[in-house]
mmCIF file of C-alpha atoms in Angstrom:
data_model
loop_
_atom_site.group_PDB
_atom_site.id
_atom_site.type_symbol
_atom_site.label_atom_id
_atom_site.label_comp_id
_atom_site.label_asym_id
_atom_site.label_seq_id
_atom_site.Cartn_x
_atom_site.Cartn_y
_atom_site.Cartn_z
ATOM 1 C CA UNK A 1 206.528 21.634 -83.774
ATOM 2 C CA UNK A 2 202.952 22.790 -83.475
ATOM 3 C CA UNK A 3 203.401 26.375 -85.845
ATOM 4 C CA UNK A 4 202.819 24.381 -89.472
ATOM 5 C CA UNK A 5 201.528 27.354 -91.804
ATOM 6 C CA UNK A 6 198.553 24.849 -92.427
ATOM 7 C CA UNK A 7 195.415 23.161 -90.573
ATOM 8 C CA UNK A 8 192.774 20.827 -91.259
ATOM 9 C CA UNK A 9 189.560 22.855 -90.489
ATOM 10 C CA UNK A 10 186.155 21.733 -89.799
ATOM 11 C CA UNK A 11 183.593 21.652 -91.897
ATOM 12 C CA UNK A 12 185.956 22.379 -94.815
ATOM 13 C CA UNK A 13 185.905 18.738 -96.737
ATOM 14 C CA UNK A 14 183.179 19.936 -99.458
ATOM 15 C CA UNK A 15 185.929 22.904 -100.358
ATOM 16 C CA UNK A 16 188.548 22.062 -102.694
ATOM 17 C CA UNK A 17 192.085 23.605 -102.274
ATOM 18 C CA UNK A 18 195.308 22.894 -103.354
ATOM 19 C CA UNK A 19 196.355 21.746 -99.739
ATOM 20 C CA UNK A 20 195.715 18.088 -98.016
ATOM 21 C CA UNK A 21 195.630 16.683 -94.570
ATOM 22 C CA UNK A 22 197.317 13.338 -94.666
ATOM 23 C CA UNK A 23 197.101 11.017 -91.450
ATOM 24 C CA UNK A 24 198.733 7.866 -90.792
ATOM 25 C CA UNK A 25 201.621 9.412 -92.999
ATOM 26 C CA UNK A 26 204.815 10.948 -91.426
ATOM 27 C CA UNK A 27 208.262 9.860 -90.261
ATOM 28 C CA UNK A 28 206.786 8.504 -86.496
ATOM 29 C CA UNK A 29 205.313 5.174 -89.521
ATOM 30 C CA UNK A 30 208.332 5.336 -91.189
ATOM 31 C CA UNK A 31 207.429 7.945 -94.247
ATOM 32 C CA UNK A 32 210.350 10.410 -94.687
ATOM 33 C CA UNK A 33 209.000 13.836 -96.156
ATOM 34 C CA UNK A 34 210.715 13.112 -99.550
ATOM 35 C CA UNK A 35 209.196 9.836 -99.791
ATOM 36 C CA UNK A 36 205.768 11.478 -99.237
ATOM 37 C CA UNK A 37 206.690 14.098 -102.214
ATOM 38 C CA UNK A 38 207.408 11.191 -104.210
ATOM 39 C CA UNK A 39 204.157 9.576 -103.848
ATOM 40 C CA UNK A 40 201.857 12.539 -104.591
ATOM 41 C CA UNK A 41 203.903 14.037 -107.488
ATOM 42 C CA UNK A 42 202.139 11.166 -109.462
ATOM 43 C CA UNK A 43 199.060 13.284 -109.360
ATOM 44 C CA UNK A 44 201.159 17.000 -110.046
ATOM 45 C CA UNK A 45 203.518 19.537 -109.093
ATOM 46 C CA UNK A 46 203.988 19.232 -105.535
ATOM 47 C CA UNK A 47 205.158 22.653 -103.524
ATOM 48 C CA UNK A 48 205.943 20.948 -100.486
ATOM 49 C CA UNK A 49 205.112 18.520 -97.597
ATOM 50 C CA UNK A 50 205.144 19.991 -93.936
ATOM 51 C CA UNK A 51 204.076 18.622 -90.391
ATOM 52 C CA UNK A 52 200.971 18.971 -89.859
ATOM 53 C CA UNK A 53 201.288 18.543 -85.964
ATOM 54 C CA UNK A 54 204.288 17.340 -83.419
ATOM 55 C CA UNK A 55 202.269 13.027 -83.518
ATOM 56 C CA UNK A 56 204.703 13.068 -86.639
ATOM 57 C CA UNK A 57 202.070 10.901 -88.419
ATOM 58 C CA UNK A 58 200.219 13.625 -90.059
ATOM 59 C CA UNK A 59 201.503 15.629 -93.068
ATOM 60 C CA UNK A 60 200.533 18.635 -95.013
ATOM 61 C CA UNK A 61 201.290 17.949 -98.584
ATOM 62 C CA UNK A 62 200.743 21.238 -100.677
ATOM 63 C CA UNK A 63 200.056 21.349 -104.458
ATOM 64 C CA UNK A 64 200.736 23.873 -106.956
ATOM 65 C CA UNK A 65 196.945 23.077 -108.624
ATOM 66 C CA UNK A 66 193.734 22.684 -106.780
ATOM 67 C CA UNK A 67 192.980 19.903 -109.429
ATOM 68 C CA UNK A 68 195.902 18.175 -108.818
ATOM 69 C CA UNK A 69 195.157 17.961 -104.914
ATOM 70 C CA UNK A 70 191.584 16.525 -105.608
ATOM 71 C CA UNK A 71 192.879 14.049 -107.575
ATOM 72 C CA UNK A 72 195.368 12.646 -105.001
ATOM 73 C CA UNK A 73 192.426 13.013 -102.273
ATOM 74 C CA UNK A 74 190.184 10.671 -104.615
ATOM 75 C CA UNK A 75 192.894 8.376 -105.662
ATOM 76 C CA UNK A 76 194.382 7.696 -102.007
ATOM 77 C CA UNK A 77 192.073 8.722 -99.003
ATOM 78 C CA UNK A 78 191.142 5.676 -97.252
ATOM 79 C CA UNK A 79 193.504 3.222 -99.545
ATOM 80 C CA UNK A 80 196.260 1.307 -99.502
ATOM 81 C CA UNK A 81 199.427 3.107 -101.111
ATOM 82 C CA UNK A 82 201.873 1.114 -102.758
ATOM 83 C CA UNK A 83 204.463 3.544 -102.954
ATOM 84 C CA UNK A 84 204.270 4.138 -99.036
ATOM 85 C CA UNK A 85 204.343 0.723 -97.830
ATOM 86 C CA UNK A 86 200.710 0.085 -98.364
ATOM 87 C CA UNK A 87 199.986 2.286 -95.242
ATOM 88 C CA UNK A 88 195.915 3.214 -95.776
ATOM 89 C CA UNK A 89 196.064 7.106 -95.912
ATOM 90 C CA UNK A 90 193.187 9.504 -94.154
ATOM 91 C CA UNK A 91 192.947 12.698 -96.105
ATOM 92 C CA UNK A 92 191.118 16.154 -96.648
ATOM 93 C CA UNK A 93 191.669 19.335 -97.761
ATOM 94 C CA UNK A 94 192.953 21.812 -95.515
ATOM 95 C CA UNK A 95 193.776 26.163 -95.367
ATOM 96 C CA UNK A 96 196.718 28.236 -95.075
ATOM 97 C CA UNK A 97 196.943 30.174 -91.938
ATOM 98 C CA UNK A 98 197.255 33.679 -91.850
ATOM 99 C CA UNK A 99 200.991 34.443 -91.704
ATOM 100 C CA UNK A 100 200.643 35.966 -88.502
ATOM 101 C CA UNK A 101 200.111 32.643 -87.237
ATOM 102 C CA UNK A 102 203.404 31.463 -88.750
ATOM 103 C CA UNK A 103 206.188 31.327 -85.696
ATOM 104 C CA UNK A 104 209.822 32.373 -87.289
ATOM 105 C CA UNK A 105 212.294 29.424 -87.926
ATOM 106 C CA UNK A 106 216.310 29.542 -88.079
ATOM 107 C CA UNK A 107 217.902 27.193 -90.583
ATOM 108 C CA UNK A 108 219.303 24.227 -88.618
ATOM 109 C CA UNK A 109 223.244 23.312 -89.245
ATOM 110 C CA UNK A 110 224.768 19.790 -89.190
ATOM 111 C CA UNK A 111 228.263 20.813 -88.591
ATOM 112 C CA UNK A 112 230.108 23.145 -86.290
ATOM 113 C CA UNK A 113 231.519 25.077 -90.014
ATOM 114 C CA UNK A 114 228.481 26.215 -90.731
ATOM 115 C CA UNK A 115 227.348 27.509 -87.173
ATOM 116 C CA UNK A 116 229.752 30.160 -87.736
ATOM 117 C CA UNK A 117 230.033 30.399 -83.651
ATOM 118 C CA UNK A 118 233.892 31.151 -82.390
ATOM 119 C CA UNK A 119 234.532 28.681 -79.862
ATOM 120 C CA UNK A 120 231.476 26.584 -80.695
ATOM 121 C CA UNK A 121 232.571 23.090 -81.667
ATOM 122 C CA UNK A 122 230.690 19.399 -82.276
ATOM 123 C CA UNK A 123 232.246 16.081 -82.847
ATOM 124 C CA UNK A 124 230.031 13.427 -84.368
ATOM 125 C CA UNK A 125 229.871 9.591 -82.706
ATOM 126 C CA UNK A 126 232.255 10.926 -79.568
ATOM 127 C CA UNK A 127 231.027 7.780 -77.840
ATOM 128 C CA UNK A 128 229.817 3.988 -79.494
ATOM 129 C CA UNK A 129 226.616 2.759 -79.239
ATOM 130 C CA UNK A 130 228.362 0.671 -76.719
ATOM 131 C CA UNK A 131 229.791 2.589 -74.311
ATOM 132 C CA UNK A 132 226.263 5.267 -74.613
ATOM 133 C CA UNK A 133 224.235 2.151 -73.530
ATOM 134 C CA UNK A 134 226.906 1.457 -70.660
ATOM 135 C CA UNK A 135 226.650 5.318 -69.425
ATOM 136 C CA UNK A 136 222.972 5.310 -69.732
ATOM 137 C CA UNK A 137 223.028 2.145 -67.112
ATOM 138 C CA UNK A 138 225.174 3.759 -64.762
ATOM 139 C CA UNK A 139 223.187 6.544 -64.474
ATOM 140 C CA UNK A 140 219.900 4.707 -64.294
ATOM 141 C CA UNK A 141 221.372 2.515 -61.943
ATOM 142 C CA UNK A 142 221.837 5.556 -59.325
ATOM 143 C CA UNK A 143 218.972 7.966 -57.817
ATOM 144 C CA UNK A 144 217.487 10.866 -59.689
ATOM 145 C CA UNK A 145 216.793 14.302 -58.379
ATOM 146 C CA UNK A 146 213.358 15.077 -60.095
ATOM 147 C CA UNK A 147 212.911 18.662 -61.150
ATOM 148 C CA UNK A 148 209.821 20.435 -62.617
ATOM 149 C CA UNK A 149 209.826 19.272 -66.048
ATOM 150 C CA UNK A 150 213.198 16.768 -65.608
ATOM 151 C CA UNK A 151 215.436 14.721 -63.523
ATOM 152 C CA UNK A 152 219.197 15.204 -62.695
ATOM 153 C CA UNK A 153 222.048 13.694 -61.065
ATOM 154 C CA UNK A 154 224.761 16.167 -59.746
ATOM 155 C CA UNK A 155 228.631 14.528 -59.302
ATOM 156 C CA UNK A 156 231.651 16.220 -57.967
ATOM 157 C CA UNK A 157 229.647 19.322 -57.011
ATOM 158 C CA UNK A 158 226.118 19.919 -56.786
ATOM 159 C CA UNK A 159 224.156 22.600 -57.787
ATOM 160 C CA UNK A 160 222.230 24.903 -55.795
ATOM 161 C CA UNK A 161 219.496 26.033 -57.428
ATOM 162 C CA UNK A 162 217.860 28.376 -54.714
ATOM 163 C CA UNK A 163 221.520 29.812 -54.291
ATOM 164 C CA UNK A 164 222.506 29.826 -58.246
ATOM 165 C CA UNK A 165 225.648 28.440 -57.357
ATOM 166 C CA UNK A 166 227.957 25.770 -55.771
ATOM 167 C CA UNK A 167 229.063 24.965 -52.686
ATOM 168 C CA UNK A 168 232.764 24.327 -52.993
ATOM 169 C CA UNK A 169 233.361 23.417 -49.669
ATOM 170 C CA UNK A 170 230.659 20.423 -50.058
ATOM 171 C CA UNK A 171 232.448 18.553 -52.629
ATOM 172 C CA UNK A 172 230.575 15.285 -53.420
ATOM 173 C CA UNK A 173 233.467 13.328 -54.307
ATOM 174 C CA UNK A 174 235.586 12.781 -57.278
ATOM 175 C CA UNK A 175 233.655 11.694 -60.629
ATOM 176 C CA UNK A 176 232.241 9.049 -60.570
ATOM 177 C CA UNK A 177 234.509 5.887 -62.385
ATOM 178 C CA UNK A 178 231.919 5.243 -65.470
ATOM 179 C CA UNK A 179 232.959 8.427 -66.986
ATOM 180 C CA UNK A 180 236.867 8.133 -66.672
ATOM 181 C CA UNK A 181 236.883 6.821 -70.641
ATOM 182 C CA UNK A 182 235.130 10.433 -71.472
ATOM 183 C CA UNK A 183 237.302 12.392 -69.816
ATOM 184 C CA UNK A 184 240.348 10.663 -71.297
ATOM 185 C CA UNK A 185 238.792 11.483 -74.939
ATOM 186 C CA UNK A 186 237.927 14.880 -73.889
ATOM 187 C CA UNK A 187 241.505 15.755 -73.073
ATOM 188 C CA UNK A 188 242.017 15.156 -76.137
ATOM 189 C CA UNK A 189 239.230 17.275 -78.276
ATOM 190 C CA UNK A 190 240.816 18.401 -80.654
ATOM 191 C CA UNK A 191 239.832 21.787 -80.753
ATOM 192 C CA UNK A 192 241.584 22.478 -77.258
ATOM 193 C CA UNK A 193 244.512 25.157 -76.812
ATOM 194 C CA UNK A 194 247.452 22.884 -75.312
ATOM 195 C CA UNK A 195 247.898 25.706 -72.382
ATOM 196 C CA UNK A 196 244.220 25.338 -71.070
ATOM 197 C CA UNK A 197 243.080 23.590 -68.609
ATOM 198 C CA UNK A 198 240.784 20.400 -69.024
ATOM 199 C CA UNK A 199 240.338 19.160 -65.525
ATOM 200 C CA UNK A 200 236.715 19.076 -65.087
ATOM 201 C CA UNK A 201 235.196 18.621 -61.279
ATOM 202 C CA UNK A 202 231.362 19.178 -62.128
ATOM 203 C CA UNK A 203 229.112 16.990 -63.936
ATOM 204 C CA UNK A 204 225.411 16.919 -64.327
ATOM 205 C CA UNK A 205 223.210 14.679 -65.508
ATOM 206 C CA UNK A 206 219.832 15.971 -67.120
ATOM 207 C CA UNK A 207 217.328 13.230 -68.678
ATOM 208 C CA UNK A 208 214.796 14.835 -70.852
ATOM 209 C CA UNK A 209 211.475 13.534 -71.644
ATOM 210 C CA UNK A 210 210.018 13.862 -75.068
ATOM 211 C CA UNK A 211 209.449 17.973 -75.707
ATOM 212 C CA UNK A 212 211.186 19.347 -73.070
ATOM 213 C CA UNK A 213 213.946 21.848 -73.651
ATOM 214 C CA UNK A 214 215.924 24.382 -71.977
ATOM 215 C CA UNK A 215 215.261 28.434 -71.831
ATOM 216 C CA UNK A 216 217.646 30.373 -73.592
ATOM 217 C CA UNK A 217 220.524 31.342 -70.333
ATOM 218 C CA UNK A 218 224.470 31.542 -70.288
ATOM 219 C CA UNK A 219 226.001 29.375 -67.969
ATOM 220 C CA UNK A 220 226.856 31.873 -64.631
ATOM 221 C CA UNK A 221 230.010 33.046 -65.290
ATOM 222 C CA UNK A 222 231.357 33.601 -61.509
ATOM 223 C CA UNK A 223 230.647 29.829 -61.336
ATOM 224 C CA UNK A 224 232.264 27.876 -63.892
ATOM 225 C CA UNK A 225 235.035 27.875 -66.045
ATOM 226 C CA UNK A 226 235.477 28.558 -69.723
ATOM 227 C CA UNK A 227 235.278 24.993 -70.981
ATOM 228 C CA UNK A 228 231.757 23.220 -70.884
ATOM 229 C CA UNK A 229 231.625 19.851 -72.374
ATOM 230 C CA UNK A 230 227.971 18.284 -73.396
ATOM 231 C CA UNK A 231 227.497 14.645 -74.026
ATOM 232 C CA UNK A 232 224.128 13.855 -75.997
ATOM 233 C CA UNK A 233 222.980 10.672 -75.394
ATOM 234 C CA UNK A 234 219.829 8.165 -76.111
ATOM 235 C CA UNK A 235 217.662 10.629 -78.410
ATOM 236 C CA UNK A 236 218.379 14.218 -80.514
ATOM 237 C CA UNK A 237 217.318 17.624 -80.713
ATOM 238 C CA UNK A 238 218.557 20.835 -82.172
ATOM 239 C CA UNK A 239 219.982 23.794 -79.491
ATOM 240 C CA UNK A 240 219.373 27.335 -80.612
ATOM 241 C CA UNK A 241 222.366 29.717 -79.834
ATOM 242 C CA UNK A 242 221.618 34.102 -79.307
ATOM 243 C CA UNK A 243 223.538 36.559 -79.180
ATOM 244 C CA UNK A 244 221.315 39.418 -78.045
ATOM 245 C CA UNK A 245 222.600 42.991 -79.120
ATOM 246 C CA UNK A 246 222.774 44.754 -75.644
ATOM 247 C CA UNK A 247 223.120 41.837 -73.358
ATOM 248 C CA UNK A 248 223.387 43.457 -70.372
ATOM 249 C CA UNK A 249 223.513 40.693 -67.407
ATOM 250 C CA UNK A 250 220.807 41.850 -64.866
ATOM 251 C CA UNK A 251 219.783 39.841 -61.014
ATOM 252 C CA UNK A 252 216.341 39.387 -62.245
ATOM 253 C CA UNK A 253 217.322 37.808 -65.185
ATOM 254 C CA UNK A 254 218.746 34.735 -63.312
ATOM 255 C CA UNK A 255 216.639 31.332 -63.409
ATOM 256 C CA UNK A 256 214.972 29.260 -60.799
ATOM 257 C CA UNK A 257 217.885 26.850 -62.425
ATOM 258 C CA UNK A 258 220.695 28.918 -61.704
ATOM 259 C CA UNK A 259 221.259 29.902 -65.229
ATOM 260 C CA UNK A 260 221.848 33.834 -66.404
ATOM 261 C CA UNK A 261 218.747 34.327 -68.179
ATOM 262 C CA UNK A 262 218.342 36.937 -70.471
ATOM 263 C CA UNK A 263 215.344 39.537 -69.469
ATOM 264 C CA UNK A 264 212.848 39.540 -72.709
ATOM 265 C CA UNK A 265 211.276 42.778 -71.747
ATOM 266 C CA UNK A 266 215.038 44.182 -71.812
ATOM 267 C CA UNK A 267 216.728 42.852 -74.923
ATOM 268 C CA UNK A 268 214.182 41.087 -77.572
ATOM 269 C CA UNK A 269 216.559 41.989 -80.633
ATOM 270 C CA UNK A 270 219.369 39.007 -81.108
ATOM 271 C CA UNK A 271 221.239 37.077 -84.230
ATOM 272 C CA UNK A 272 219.928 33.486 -83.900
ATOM 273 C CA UNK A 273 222.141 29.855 -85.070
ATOM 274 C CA UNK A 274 220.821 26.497 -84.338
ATOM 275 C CA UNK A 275 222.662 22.835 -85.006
ATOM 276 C CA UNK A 276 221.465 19.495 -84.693
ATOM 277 C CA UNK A 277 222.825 17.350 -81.890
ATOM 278 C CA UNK A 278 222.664 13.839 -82.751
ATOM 279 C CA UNK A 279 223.213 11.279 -80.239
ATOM 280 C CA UNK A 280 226.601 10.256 -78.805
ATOM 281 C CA UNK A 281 228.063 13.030 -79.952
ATOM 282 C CA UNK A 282 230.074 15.792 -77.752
ATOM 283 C CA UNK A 283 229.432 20.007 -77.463
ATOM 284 C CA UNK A 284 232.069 21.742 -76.897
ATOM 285 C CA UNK A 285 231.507 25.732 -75.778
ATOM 286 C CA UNK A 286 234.247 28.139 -75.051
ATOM 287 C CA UNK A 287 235.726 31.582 -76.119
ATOM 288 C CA UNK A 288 233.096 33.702 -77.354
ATOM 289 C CA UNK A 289 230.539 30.394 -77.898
ATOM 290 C CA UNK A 290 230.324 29.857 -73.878
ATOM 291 C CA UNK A 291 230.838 33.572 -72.764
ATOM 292 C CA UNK A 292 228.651 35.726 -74.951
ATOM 293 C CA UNK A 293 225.965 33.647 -77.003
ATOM 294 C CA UNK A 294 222.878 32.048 -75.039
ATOM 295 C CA UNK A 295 222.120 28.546 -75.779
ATOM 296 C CA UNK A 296 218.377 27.134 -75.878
ATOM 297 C CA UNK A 297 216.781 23.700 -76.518
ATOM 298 C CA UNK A 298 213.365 24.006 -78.340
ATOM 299 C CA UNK A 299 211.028 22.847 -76.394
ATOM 300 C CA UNK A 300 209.593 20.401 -78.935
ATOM 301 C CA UNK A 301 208.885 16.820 -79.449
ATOM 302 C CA UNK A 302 209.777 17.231 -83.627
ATOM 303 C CA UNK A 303 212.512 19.053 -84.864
ATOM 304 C CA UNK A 304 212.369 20.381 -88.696
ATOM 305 C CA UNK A 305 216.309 19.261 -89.750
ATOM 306 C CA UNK A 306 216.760 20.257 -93.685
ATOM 307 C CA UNK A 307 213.138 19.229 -94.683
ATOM 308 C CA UNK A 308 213.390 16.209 -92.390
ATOM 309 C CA UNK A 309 210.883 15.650 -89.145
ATOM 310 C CA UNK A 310 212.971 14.081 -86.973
ATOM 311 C CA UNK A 311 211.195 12.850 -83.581
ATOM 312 C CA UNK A 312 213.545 13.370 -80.091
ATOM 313 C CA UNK A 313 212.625 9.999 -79.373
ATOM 314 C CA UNK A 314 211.405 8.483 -75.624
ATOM 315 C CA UNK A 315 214.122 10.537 -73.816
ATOM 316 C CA UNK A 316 217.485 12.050 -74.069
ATOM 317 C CA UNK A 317 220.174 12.177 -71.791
ATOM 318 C CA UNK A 318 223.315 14.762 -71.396
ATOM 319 C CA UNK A 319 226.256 14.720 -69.568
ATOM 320 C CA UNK A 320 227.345 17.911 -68.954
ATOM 321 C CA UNK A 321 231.212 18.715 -68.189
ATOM 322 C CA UNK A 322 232.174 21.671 -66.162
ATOM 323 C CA UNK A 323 234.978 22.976 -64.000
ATOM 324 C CA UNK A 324 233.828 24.775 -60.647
ATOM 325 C CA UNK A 325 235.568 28.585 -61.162
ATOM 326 C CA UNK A 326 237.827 29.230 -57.983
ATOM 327 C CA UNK A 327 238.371 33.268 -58.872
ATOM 328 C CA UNK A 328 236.450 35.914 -60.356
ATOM 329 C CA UNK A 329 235.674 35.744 -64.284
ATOM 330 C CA UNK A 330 237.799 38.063 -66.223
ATOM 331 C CA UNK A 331 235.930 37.321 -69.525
ATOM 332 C CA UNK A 332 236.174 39.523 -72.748
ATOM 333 C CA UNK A 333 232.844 40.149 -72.211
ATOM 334 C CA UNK A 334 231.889 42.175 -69.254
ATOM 335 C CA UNK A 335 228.323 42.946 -70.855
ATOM 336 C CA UNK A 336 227.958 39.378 -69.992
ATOM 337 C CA UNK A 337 229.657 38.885 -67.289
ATOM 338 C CA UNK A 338 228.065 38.713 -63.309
ATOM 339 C CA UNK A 339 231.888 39.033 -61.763
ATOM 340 C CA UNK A 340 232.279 42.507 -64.077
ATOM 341 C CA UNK A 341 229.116 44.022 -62.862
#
């Protein structure tokens, strides 16, 4: 996370405030945030416990009374607490930052209903725990492409990032067999009109180490189709979705990774959703969801998910569905659009 509204300064420990520092406390030992609550409210009205840093082993828990906070700082720092599992607990007092120091945050959905996002749909345990730990040994049984930040594997067609495209007369094949069960189950989504089409020809791989994301970017429009299809396996993490308010596509706005980017410096006003993608469950975009509305993947290594830290874990992999686009996009939404401009 790295933007908690507190800190643990130095040279503070001899001034009281109604704020603590708590290492070796968190949910990377175990600790969920309400648990933590639960333990200091012995000692008075607790307002809140925050991260205090991405470790997810060191908390901010936040009184209502200065008194109150002292009293848990005498009681607990360097003891055993029963009501946490006995862990031994480091504390001092800590400040609130200014609030210019406090980055914004957009509530995080669980389900595709509350996104509010035409087109934008998420089913929950798409794969087993099985067949994820099958797909992530077929993939680690084949060579990576290593990027700047991560590694990919590119089937049916690969992409060419210098080019921001595909080649479709290079076809690499059909895709490959260990994914035939998904693409059964994805003609099947439920959320698919019967008269489009599911055949998918393009599928990359992207494995994520712990706090890398994704910049905000539409998939390129002239390249793929409207259906995208993203499998999350091995560890979480949320993905933002914008929908900027002018949204103009530009040249300059495309990535080194092929992806319409949208130009800061052109557009910074946009309506902001985020959901949590748990693992082995499957993204759908289309409509509206794919065409007009950016997606992002925070580039953290804790998410905030309703009051819960939850850590992205050692890595996460996607599979990423697409269909290579044969003619021009004709999109309802030309603002977006590279083939309408």
């Amino acid at each position: 996370m790295g933007t908690s509204r507190f800190t643990r300064p130095k040279g503070l420990d001899g001034e009281s405030t109604p704020n603590l520092f708590v290492a070796n406390c968190g949910p990377a030992v175990g600790l969920s945030l309400d648990e933590i609550a639960s333990a200091f409210c012995k000692f008075g009205e607790v307002c809140g416990v925050y991260p205090a840093d991405e470790s997810g082993a060191r908390v901010i828990v936040s009184y209502s009374e200065v008194g109150s906070a002292q009293a848990a700082l005498k009681a607990l720092d360097g003891h055993s607490c029963s009501d946490l599992g006995g862990r031994v607990l480091h504390i001092r007092n800590s400040i609130l930052r200014p609030p210019s120091q406090v980055k914004d945050s957009v509530s995080v959905c669980l389900l595709d209903s509350e996104l509010g996002i035409p087109g934008i749909y998420l089913l929950h345990d798409f794969v087993t725990t099985e067949e994820e730990e099958e797909l992530l040994a077929a993939v680690d049984g084949r060579p990576w492409k290593s990027l700047s930040k991560r590694r990919v594997q590119h089937y049916g067609y690969e992409f060419l990032y210098e080019a921001r495209n595909v080649n479709t007369e290079q076809q690499l094949g059909e895709l490959p067999h260990f994914v035939s069960p998904i693409l059964e189950k994805i003609s099947l989504f439920p959320h698919i009109e019967k008269a489009e089409d599911v055949t998918l020809d393009q599928l990359t791989v992207n494995e994520y180490p712990p706090g890398v994301g994704l910049s905000p970017h539409i998939d390129t429009h002239s390249t793929f189709e409207g259906l995208i299809f993203s499998l999350s396996l091995a560890g979480p993490c949320i993905m933002e979705f914008r929908r900027y308010s002018q949204g103009t596509w530009l040249p300059s706005s495309l990535s080194s990774t092929g992806m319409q980017e949208q130009n800061p410096d052109y557009c910074s006003s946009f309506t902001r959703r985020s959901i949590f993608l748990p693992p082995r469950s499957m993204l759908l975009l289309s409509g509206e969801g794919r065409y007009a509305w950016h997606h992002y993947i925070p580039h953290h290594k804790v998410d905030m998910v309703r009051d819960n830290m939850i850590r992205r874990g050692s890595r996460r992999v996607s599979f990423t569905f697409r269909k290579v686009r044969a003619v021009p996009c004709q999109c309802e939404f030309p603002q977006y659009c590279d083939s309408q401009k």
